[in-house]
């Protein structure tokens, strides 16, 4: 095990772009996601997002770090859920430094006490890991290269991979249309699709039928949907099979 090659994002600072990761081939390019993409000898790819502790805290303000973590985690999920894919993707958020709790409940970084509550920072780190992106700490910038090499040397056997505790809800286009109806949403979508035998057209027709009742879907929802679609009394939607031309 080890590193075959490394692609470094062109927006990374010069000191990162000059790293050799033990003398393997490296290239600097504009990456769509992640700050490093590490190709391992066993075929695995590590996608690494790098943050200093203060960078991490700064990117919490606009949820940027959560979006970045979700983006790289999604690449692993896509590979895992695709039966034809042989790619093994391993996302990591690497923080080059440490956090410490202050006595007043605030968070301490290398620059001192910050305005961030310790519990809020720990909660953000938990959310990132629950999305499927492990968080790893390097001692400092100088330790970053060694940590990446260490991550590449870990076992990447497929039998050791598990889906994250919080899975993304991946909706088909038809399911997305049904979920967007007033009063349905993600919470009631599963109930509707079970009744409709996973047929979005049938689901929409039945949800607008004043005579149709779904256990768990209030009649008021039927009225909301009919009103949104501007259906008049006596009007209803139906699914009609058309003869082939």
Short mmCIF file of C-alpha atoms in Angstrom, two decimals:
data_model
loop_
_atom_site.label_atom_id
_atom_site.label_comp_id
_atom_site.label_asym_id
_atom_site.label_seq_id
_atom_site.Cartn_x
_atom_site.Cartn_y
_atom_site.Cartn_z
CA UNK A 1 0.00 0.00 0.00
CA UNK A 2 1.02 3.62 -0.46
CA UNK A 3 0.63 6.55 -2.86
CA UNK A 4 0.85 6.28 -6.65
CA UNK A 5 0.24 9.96 -7.48
CA UNK A 6 -1.27 13.12 -6.01
CA UNK A 7 -3.32 15.89 -7.61
CA UNK A 8 -3.07 19.17 -5.68
CA UNK A 9 -5.64 21.93 -6.07
CA UNK A 10 -4.18 25.01 -7.73
CA UNK A 11 -5.77 27.23 -5.07
CA UNK A 12 -3.73 25.63 -2.30
CA UNK A 13 -0.83 27.71 -0.91
CA UNK A 14 2.64 27.34 -2.40
CA UNK A 15 3.97 25.23 0.49
CA UNK A 16 1.29 22.59 -0.18
CA UNK A 17 1.87 22.65 -3.96
CA UNK A 18 5.57 21.91 -3.33
CA UNK A 19 4.95 18.79 -1.23
CA UNK A 20 6.25 15.54 -2.76
CA UNK A 21 4.51 12.96 -0.51
CA UNK A 22 7.55 10.72 -0.40
CA UNK A 23 8.69 11.43 -3.96
CA UNK A 24 5.60 10.29 -5.90
CA UNK A 25 4.41 12.07 -9.08
CA UNK A 26 2.37 15.18 -8.26
CA UNK A 27 0.40 17.56 -10.46
CA UNK A 28 -1.24 20.88 -9.67
CA UNK A 29 -4.69 21.38 -11.19
CA UNK A 30 -8.00 23.08 -10.44
CA UNK A 31 -9.99 20.40 -8.62
CA UNK A 32 -13.78 20.35 -8.67
CA UNK A 33 -13.84 19.22 -5.04
CA UNK A 34 -11.26 18.62 -2.33
CA UNK A 35 -7.81 20.15 -1.87
CA UNK A 36 -5.99 16.88 -2.60
CA UNK A 37 -6.89 13.79 -4.56
CA UNK A 38 -4.53 10.98 -3.61
CA UNK A 39 -4.33 7.92 -5.85
CA UNK A 40 -3.28 4.89 -3.81
CA UNK A 41 -1.45 1.75 -4.97
CA UNK A 42 -4.47 -0.42 -4.13
CA UNK A 43 -6.80 1.56 -6.42
CA UNK A 44 -8.40 3.68 -3.69
CA UNK A 45 -8.67 7.46 -4.03
CA UNK A 46 -8.46 9.75 -1.02
CA UNK A 47 -10.29 13.07 -1.37
CA UNK A 48 -8.96 15.45 1.26
CA UNK A 49 -10.30 18.82 2.33
CA UNK A 50 -7.67 20.72 4.37
CA UNK A 51 -8.44 23.35 7.01
CA UNK A 52 -6.49 25.13 9.71
CA UNK A 53 -8.49 25.39 12.97
CA UNK A 54 -9.23 29.07 12.28
CA UNK A 55 -10.14 28.31 8.65
CA UNK A 56 -12.55 25.69 9.93
CA UNK A 57 -14.23 28.11 12.33
CA UNK A 58 -14.42 30.82 9.68
CA UNK A 59 -16.09 28.47 7.20
CA UNK A 60 -18.76 27.52 9.75
CA UNK A 61 -20.27 31.00 9.47
CA UNK A 62 -21.65 30.36 5.98
CA UNK A 63 -21.83 26.53 6.24
CA UNK A 64 -19.10 26.34 3.57
CA UNK A 65 -17.21 23.56 5.35
CA UNK A 66 -20.40 21.50 5.72
CA UNK A 67 -21.10 21.85 1.99
CA UNK A 68 -17.51 20.89 1.17
CA UNK A 69 -17.65 17.86 3.47
CA UNK A 70 -20.99 16.75 2.02
CA UNK A 71 -19.65 17.14 -1.53
CA UNK A 72 -16.65 14.89 -1.00
CA UNK A 73 -18.70 12.40 1.01
CA UNK A 74 -21.19 12.17 -1.83
CA UNK A 75 -18.42 10.97 -4.17
CA UNK A 76 -17.91 7.93 -1.95
CA UNK A 77 -21.64 7.29 -1.74
CA UNK A 78 -22.01 7.44 -5.53
CA UNK A 79 -19.23 4.86 -5.92
CA UNK A 80 -20.68 2.60 -3.20
CA UNK A 81 -24.23 2.62 -4.55
CA UNK A 82 -23.19 2.03 -8.16
CA UNK A 83 -22.99 -1.76 -8.69
CA UNK A 84 -20.83 -1.24 -11.80
CA UNK A 85 -18.28 0.97 -10.05
CA UNK A 86 -15.02 -0.49 -8.80
CA UNK A 87 -13.81 2.82 -7.41
CA UNK A 88 -13.24 3.11 -3.67
CA UNK A 89 -13.44 6.72 -2.55
CA UNK A 90 -12.30 7.79 0.91
CA UNK A 91 -13.13 11.40 1.91
CA UNK A 92 -11.35 13.11 4.80
CA UNK A 93 -11.41 16.51 6.44
CA UNK A 94 -7.89 17.15 7.75
CA UNK A 95 -7.48 19.92 10.32
CA UNK A 96 -3.86 21.04 10.71
CA UNK A 97 -3.89 22.01 14.37
CA UNK A 98 -6.05 21.51 17.43
CA UNK A 99 -9.01 22.94 19.29
CA UNK A 100 -9.26 23.20 23.06
CA UNK A 101 -12.17 24.10 25.35
CA UNK A 102 -11.76 27.23 27.47
CA UNK A 103 -13.05 27.42 31.02
CA UNK A 104 -15.87 29.74 29.92
CA UNK A 105 -17.15 27.27 27.31
CA UNK A 106 -15.48 29.00 24.36
CA UNK A 107 -13.03 27.43 21.92
CA UNK A 108 -9.26 27.96 21.91
CA UNK A 109 -7.11 27.75 18.77
CA UNK A 110 -3.44 28.62 18.23
CA UNK A 111 -4.34 32.32 18.07
CA UNK A 112 -6.11 32.22 21.44
CA UNK A 113 -9.69 32.20 22.73
CA UNK A 114 -12.29 32.58 19.99
CA UNK A 115 -15.93 33.57 20.14
CA UNK A 116 -17.06 30.09 19.17
CA UNK A 117 -18.79 27.91 21.76
CA UNK A 118 -17.01 24.60 22.30
CA UNK A 119 -20.25 22.63 22.05
CA UNK A 120 -21.09 24.28 18.72
CA UNK A 121 -17.68 23.36 17.26
CA UNK A 122 -17.94 19.77 18.49
CA UNK A 123 -21.48 19.59 17.11
CA UNK A 124 -20.25 20.71 13.68
CA UNK A 125 -17.49 18.08 13.72
CA UNK A 126 -20.04 15.40 14.60
CA UNK A 127 -22.35 16.52 11.79
CA UNK A 128 -19.51 16.26 9.28
CA UNK A 129 -18.63 12.75 10.40
CA UNK A 130 -22.28 11.69 10.43
CA UNK A 131 -22.42 12.74 6.76
CA UNK A 132 -19.66 10.22 6.08
CA UNK A 133 -16.53 12.38 6.09
CA UNK A 134 -14.08 11.38 8.84
CA UNK A 135 -12.28 14.25 10.58
CA UNK A 136 -8.54 13.79 11.19
CA UNK A 137 -6.15 16.13 12.98
CA UNK A 138 -2.55 16.81 12.00
CA UNK A 139 -0.30 18.30 14.66
CA UNK A 140 0.42 21.32 12.44
CA UNK A 141 1.16 22.25 8.82
CA UNK A 142 4.48 20.39 8.94
CA UNK A 143 2.67 17.19 9.93
CA UNK A 144 0.18 17.40 7.04
CA UNK A 145 2.28 15.51 4.49
CA UNK A 146 3.08 12.71 6.96
CA UNK A 147 -0.60 12.35 7.85
CA UNK A 148 -1.65 12.06 4.19
CA UNK A 149 0.97 9.33 3.66
CA UNK A 150 -0.32 7.55 6.77
CA UNK A 151 -3.92 7.69 5.50
CA UNK A 152 -2.81 6.19 2.18
CA UNK A 153 -1.20 3.26 4.01
CA UNK A 154 -4.43 2.29 5.73
CA UNK A 155 -6.39 -0.74 4.53
CA UNK A 156 -8.99 0.14 1.90
CA UNK A 157 -10.61 -3.28 1.61
CA UNK A 158 -14.18 -3.00 0.39
CA UNK A 159 -15.46 -5.28 3.13
CA UNK A 160 -14.47 -2.66 5.66
CA UNK A 161 -16.50 0.09 4.03
CA UNK A 162 -19.84 1.00 5.55
CA UNK A 163 -22.41 3.58 4.60
CA UNK A 164 -22.60 6.60 6.91
CA UNK A 165 -25.23 6.64 9.71
CA UNK A 166 -27.08 9.48 8.00
CA UNK A 167 -27.79 8.54 4.38
CA UNK A 168 -28.68 11.15 1.82
CA UNK A 169 -32.23 10.98 0.50
CA UNK A 170 -31.84 10.48 -3.24
CA UNK A 171 -35.16 11.19 -4.96
CA UNK A 172 -36.06 10.30 -8.51
CA UNK A 173 -37.44 13.21 -10.59
CA UNK A 174 -40.96 11.80 -10.18
CA UNK A 175 -40.60 11.43 -6.41
CA UNK A 176 -39.29 15.00 -6.22
CA UNK A 177 -42.46 16.25 -7.96
CA UNK A 178 -44.68 14.34 -5.51
CA UNK A 179 -42.66 15.54 -2.50
CA UNK A 180 -43.06 19.14 -3.70
CA UNK A 181 -46.87 18.96 -3.46
CA UNK A 182 -48.35 20.99 -0.58
CA UNK A 183 -48.46 19.02 2.66
CA UNK A 184 -46.41 16.06 1.37
CA UNK A 185 -42.69 16.73 1.65
CA UNK A 186 -40.09 14.09 2.49
CA UNK A 187 -41.96 13.07 5.65
CA UNK A 188 -45.11 11.80 3.85
CA UNK A 189 -43.50 10.83 0.54
CA UNK A 190 -42.83 7.22 1.59
CA UNK A 191 -46.45 6.71 2.66
CA UNK A 192 -47.75 8.10 -0.63
CA UNK A 193 -45.41 6.04 -2.79
CA UNK A 194 -46.33 2.81 -1.00
CA UNK A 195 -50.02 3.44 -1.69
CA UNK A 196 -49.30 4.37 -5.31
CA UNK A 197 -47.04 1.36 -5.90
CA UNK A 198 -44.10 3.74 -6.48
CA UNK A 199 -45.85 5.34 -9.48
CA UNK A 200 -45.54 9.16 -9.28
CA UNK A 201 -48.31 9.78 -11.86
CA UNK A 202 -50.71 7.54 -9.96
CA UNK A 203 -49.72 9.21 -6.70
CA UNK A 204 -50.53 12.69 -8.02
CA UNK A 205 -53.85 11.52 -9.48
CA UNK A 206 -54.91 9.87 -6.22
CA UNK A 207 -53.76 12.76 -4.05
CA UNK A 208 -56.05 15.09 -6.02
CA UNK A 209 -59.01 12.69 -5.92
CA UNK A 210 -61.49 13.98 -3.30
CA UNK A 211 -62.87 10.45 -2.90
CA UNK A 212 -59.51 8.80 -2.25
CA UNK A 213 -58.20 8.43 1.30
CA UNK A 214 -54.64 7.65 2.39
CA UNK A 215 -54.09 6.60 6.00
CA UNK A 216 -51.62 9.15 7.36
CA UNK A 217 -52.46 11.84 4.78
CA UNK A 218 -55.05 14.31 6.14
CA UNK A 219 -57.98 15.26 3.90
CA UNK A 220 -56.86 18.86 4.28
CA UNK A 221 -53.78 17.99 2.24
CA UNK A 222 -56.01 16.85 -0.62
CA UNK A 223 -57.72 20.24 -0.57
CA UNK A 224 -54.36 22.07 -0.51
CA UNK A 225 -53.09 20.14 -3.52
CA UNK A 226 -56.31 20.62 -5.48
CA UNK A 227 -56.20 24.34 -4.73
CA UNK A 228 -52.54 24.60 -5.78
CA UNK A 229 -53.35 22.88 -9.09
CA UNK A 230 -56.49 25.05 -9.48
CA UNK A 231 -58.79 22.04 -9.88
CA UNK A 232 -62.46 23.00 -9.87
CA UNK A 233 -65.21 21.00 -8.09
CA UNK A 234 -65.95 17.96 -10.20
CA UNK A 235 -62.52 18.03 -11.86
CA UNK A 236 -59.93 15.38 -11.17
CA UNK A 237 -56.70 14.05 -12.66
CA UNK A 238 -56.58 10.55 -14.06
CA UNK A 239 -53.87 8.27 -15.47
CA UNK A 240 -54.98 7.06 -18.89
CA UNK A 241 -53.18 4.42 -20.90
CA UNK A 242 -52.65 5.58 -24.46
CA UNK A 243 -52.70 3.21 -27.39
CA UNK A 244 -49.38 2.85 -29.18
CA UNK A 245 -49.21 4.67 -32.52
#
